[in-house]
Coordinates of C-alpha atoms in Angstrom, one line a residue:
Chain A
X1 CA 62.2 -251.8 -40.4
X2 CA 65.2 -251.9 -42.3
X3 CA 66.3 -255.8 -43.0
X4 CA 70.3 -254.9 -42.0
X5 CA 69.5 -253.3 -38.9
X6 CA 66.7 -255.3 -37.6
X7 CA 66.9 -258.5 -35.4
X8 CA 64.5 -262.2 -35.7
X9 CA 64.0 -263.6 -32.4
X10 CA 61.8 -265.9 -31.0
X11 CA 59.9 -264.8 -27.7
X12 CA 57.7 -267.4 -25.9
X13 CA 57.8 -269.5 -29.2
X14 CA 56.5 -266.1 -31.2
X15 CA 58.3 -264.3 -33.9
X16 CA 59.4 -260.5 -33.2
X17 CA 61.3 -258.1 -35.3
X18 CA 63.4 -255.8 -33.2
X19 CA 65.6 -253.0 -34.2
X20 CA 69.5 -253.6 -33.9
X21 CA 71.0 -253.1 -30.6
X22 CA 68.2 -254.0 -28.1
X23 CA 69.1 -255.0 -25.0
X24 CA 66.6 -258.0 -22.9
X25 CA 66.2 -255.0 -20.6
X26 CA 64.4 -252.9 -23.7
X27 CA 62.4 -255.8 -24.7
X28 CA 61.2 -256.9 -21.9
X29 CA 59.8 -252.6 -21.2
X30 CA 58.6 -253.0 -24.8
X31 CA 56.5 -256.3 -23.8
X32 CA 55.4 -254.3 -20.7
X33 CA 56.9 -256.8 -18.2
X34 CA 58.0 -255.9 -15.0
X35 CA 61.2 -258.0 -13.8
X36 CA 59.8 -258.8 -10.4
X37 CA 58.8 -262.4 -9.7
X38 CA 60.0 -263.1 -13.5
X39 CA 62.8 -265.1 -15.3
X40 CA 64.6 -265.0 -18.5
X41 CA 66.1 -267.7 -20.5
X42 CA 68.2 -266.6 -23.5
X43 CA 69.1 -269.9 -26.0
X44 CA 68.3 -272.1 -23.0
X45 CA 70.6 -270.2 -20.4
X46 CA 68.8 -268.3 -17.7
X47 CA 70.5 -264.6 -17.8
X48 CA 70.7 -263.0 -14.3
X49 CA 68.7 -259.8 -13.6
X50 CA 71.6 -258.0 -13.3
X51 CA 72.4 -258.9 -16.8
X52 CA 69.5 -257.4 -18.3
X53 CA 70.7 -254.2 -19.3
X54 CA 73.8 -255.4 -20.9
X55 CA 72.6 -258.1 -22.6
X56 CA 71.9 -257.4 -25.8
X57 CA 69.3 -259.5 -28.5
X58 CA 71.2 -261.1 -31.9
X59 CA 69.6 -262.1 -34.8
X60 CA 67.8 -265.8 -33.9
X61 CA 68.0 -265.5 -30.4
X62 CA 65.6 -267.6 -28.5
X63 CA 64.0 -266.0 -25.8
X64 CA 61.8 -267.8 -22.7
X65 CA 59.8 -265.2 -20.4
X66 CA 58.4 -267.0 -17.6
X67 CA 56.8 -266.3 -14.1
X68 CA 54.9 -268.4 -11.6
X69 CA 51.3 -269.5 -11.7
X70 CA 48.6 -271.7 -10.0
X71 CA 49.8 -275.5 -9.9
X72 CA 50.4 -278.3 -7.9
Chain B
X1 CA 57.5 -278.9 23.0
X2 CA 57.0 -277.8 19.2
X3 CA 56.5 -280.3 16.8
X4 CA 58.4 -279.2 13.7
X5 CA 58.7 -280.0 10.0
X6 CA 62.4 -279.5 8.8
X7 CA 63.4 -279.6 5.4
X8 CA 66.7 -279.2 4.4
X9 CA 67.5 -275.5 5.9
X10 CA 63.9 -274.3 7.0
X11 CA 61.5 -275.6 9.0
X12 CA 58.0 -275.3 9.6
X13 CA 54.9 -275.2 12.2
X14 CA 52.3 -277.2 9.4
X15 CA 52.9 -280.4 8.4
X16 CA 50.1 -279.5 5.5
X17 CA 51.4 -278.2 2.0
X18 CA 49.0 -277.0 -1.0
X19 CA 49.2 -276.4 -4.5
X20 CA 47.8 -273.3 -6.4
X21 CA 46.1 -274.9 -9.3
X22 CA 42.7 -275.4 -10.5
X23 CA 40.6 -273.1 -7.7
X24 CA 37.3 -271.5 -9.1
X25 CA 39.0 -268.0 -8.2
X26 CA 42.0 -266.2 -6.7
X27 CA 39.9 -265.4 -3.8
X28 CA 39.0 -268.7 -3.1
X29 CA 42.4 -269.8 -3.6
X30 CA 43.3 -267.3 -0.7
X31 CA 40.4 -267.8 1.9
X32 CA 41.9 -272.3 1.2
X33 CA 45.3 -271.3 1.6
X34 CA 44.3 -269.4 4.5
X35 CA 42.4 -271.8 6.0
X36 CA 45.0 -274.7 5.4
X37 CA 47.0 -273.3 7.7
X38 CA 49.6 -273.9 5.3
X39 CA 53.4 -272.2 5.3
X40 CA 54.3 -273.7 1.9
X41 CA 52.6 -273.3 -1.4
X42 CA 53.6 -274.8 -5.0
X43 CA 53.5 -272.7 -7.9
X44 CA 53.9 -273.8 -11.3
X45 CA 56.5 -272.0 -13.8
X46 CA 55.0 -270.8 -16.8
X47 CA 55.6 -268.5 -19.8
X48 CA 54.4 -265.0 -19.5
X49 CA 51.4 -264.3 -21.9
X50 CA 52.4 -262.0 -24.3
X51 CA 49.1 -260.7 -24.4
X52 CA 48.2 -260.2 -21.0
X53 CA 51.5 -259.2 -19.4
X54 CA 50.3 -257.7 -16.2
X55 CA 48.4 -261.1 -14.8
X56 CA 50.7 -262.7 -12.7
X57 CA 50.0 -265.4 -8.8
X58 CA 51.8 -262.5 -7.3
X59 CA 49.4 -260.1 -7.3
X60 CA 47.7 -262.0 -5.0
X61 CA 49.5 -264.3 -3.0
X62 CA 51.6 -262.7 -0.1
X63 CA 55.3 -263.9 -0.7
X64 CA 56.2 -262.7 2.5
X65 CA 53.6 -264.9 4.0
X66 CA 54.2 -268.6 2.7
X67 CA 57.1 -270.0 1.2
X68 CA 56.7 -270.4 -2.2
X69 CA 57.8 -274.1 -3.7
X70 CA 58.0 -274.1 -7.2
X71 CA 57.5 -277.4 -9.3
X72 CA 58.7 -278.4 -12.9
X73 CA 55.1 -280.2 -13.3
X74 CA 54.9 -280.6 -17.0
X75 CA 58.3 -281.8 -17.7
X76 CA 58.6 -284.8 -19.7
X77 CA 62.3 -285.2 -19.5
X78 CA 65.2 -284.7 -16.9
X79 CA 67.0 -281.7 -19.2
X80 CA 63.4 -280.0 -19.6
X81 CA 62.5 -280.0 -15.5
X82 CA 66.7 -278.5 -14.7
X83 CA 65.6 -275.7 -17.0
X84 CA 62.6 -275.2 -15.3
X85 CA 64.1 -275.6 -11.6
X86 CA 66.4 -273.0 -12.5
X87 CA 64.2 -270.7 -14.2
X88 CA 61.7 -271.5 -11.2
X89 CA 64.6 -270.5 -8.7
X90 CA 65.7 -266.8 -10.7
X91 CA 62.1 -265.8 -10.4
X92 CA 61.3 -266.7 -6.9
X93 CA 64.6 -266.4 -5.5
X94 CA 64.6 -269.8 -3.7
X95 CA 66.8 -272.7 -3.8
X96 CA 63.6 -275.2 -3.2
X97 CA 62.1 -277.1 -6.0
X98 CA 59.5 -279.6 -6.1
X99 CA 61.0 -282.0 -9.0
X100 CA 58.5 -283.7 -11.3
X101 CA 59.8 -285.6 -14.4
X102 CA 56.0 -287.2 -15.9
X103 CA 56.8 -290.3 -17.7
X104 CA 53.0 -290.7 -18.7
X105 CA 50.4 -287.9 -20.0
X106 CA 47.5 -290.5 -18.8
X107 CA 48.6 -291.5 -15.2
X108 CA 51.0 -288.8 -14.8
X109 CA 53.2 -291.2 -13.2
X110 CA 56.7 -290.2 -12.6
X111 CA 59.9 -291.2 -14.8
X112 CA 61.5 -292.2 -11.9
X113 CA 64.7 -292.7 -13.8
X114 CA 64.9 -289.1 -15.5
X115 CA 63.8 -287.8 -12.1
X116 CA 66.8 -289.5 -10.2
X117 CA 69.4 -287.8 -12.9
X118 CA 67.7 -284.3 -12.6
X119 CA 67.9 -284.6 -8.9
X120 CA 71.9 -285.5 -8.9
X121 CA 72.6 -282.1 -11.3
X122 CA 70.6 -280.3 -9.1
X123 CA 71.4 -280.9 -6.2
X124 CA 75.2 -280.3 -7.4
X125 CA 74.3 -276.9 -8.1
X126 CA 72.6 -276.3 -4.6
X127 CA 69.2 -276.8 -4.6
X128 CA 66.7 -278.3 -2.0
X129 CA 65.3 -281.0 -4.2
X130 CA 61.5 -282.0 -2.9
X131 CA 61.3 -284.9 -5.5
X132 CA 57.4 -286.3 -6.4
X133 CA 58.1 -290.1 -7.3
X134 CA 56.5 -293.2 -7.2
X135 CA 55.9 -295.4 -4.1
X136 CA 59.0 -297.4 -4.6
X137 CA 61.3 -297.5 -1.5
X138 CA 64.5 -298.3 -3.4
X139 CA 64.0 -295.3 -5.6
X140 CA 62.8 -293.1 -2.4
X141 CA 66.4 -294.6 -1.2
X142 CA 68.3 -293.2 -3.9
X143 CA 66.6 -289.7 -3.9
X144 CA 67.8 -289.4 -0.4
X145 CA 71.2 -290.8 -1.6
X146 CA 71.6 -288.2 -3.9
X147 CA 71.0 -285.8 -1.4
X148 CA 67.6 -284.7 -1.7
X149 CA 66.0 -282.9 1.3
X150 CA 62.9 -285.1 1.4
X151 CA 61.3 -287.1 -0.6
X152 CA 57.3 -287.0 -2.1
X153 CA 55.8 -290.6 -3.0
X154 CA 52.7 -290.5 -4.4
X155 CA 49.1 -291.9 -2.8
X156 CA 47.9 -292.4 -5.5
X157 CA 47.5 -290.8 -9.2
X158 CA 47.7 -286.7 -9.1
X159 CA 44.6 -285.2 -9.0
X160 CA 42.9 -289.0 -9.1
X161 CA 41.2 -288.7 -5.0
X162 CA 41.8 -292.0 -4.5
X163 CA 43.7 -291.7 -1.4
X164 CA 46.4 -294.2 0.2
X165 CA 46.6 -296.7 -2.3
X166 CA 49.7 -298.8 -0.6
X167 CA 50.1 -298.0 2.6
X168 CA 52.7 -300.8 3.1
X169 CA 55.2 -299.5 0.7
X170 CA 54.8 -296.1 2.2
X171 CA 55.2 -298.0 5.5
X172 CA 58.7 -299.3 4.2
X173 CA 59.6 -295.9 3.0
X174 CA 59.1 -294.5 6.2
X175 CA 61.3 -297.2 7.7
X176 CA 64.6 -296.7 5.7
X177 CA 64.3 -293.0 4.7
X178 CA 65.7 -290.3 7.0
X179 CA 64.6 -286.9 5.5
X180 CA 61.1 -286.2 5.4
X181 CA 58.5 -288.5 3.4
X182 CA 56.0 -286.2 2.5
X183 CA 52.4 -287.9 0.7
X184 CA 52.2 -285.8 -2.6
X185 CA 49.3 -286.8 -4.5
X186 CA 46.3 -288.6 -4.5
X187 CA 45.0 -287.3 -1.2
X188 CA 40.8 -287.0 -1.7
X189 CA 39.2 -286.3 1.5
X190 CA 40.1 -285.7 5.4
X191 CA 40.1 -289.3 6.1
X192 CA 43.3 -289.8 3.7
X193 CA 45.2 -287.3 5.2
X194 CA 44.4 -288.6 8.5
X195 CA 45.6 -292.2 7.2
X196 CA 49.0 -290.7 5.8
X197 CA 49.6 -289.3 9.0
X198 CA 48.9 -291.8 11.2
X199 CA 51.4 -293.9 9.3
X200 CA 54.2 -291.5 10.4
X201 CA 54.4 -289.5 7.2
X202 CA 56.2 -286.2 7.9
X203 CA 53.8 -283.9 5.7
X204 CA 50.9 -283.9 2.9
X205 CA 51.2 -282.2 -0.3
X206 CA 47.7 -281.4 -2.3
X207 CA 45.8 -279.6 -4.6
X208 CA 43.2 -281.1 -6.0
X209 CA 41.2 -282.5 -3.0
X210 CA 41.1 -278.9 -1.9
X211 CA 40.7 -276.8 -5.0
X212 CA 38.7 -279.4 -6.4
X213 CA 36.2 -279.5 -3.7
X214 CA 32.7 -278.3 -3.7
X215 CA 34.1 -276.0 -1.0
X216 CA 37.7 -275.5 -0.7
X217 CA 37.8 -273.5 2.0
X218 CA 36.1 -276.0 3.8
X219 CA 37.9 -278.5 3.0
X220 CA 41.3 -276.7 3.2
X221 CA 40.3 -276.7 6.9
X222 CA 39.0 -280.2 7.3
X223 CA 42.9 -281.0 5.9
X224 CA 44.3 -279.0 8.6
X225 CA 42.6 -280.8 11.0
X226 CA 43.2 -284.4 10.0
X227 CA 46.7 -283.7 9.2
X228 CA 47.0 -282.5 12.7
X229 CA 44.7 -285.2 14.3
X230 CA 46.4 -288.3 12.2
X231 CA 49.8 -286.8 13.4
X232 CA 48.5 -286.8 17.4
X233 CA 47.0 -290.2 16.8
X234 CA 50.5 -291.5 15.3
X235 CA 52.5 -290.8 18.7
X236 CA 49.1 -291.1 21.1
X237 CA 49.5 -294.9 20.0
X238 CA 46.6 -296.5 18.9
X239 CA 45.2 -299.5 20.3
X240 CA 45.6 -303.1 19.1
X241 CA 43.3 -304.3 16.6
X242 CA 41.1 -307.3 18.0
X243 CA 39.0 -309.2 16.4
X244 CA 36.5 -310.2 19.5
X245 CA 35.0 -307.6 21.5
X246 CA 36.5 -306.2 25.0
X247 CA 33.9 -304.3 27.3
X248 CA 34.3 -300.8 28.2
X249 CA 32.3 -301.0 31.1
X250 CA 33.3 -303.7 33.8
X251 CA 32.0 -306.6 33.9
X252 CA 31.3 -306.9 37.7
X253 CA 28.6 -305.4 39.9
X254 CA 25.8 -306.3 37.5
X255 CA 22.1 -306.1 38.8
X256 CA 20.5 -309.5 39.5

């Protein structure tokens, strides 16, 4: 991918390279992650789900995916 | 009449909560949740795994079925568990939140001072904090103070099965709190439970002494049951302890 129109960002701690433009709403279809029973945390601000589409990833973003799991 | 459990703006038939952790499978987390008669479950908040990005609790608990109560477990400090609680409350859509802040990695005790500042902030931005802490009545005091909807003293070390450990400070808790003192923690066997209860705890909170069990199901009833029979025993009124006996039977009308 072409350096000036591609975007670092960190998801779940791991490096990605994404193409200019992407919105959290493209990522997370790329990652194959349904929004239901999910959250998103974009440079330690949780985005609403509403905000998905229009929310779109910059260069050294910092992305947190999370959902619920067994605990106590 | 019906002998409910409210917290904050719900309230609820079982007096019995349990955590989703640490069962040998899904199924038998379901048949022990089932049998626990419970109407509130925690859940922990995690990050997705990138690999496997279809697993996910809710394929196979019923979210129309229990409440789901998720916890910031793993949160070291105050800032770390408000992220958590808010991510926790954009994926399950609820306002509740079992607040942990561990101070300790060994005893998993709680910072009770970190927890005390999360549960201000959070509380201003309109959640029903369910705080775990210690089983110190002045801080249980100041949980309530800051407007939490109950508040969750530990038994004894999470996960540890060694069951009421101070029942006296629980005792004092129970005197000068309002909302609901719920036992999280520490809870091993039936005979536990029973204890909290009968001390005039609102409600038990546990995990491990069911999905830690030999067999949880089994045990997730034989919870339900002492939870219910310690709560009966608290307002049936037990007897005075004696040290000398006192006959059942009379005492009269003896054969020669």
């Amino acid at each position: 991918m072409d350096k000036m129109t591609a975007v670092n960002v960190k998801v779940n701690g791991y490096d990605k390279i994404l193409p200019q433009g992407v919105t959290l709403e493209a990522l997370l279809e790329l990652l194959g992650i349904k929004t239901q029973g999910i959250a998103v945390e974009l440079n330690h601000k949780v985005v609403p789900k509403s905000a998905f589409p229009a929310t779109i990833m910059r260069d050294k973003d910092a992305v947190e995916i999370i959902r619920m799991t067994g605990g106590g | 009449m019906t002998d409910l459990l409210r917290i904050g703006t719900r309230q609820f038939k079982s007096r019995l909560m349990v955590g989703t952790g640490k069962y040998p499978s899904d199924e038998v987390m379901i048949k022990a949740l089932e049998a626990s008669g419970a109407e509130v479950v925690t859940v922990a908040i995690r990050r997705v795994n990138l690999d496997k990005t279809g697993e996910s609790l809710l394929n196979c608990i019923d979210i129309n079925k229990y409440t789901l109560l998720p916890n910031t477990a793993g949160c070291y400090t105050a800032d770390d568990a408000i992220r958590t609680a808010r991510l926790g409350r954009e994926a399950l859509e609820t306002n509740l939140v079992k607040l942990e802040v561990i101070g300790d990695e060994k005893t998993l005790f709680p910072d009770n001072e970190a927890l005390l500042q999360a549960a201000k902030v959070l509380v201003k931005e309109g959640f029903q904090v369910m705080p775990y802490t210690g089983d110190d009545p002045i801080m249980a005091r100041k949980l309530e103070d800051a407007g939490c909807v109950a508040v969750m003293p530990l038994a004894a070390p999470i996960g540890s099965g060694l069951g009421i450990r101070n029942p006296h400070n629980l005792m004092i808790i129970l005197e000068t709190i309002k909302v609901p003192v719920i036992v999280d923690a520490g809870v091993g066997t039936a005979s536990d439970a029973a204890v909290a209860m009968e001390l005039g705890c609102d409600g038990i909170l546990m995990n491990t002494g069911i999905a830690g069990a030999k067999d949880p199901v089994k045990m997730a009833l034989a919870m339900k049951l002492a939870v219910e029979s310690g709560r009966l025993a608290r307002f049936a009124g037990r007897i005075p302890k004696k040290l000398y006996a006192n006959a059942s039977s009379p005492i009269t009308g003896l054969i020669d």
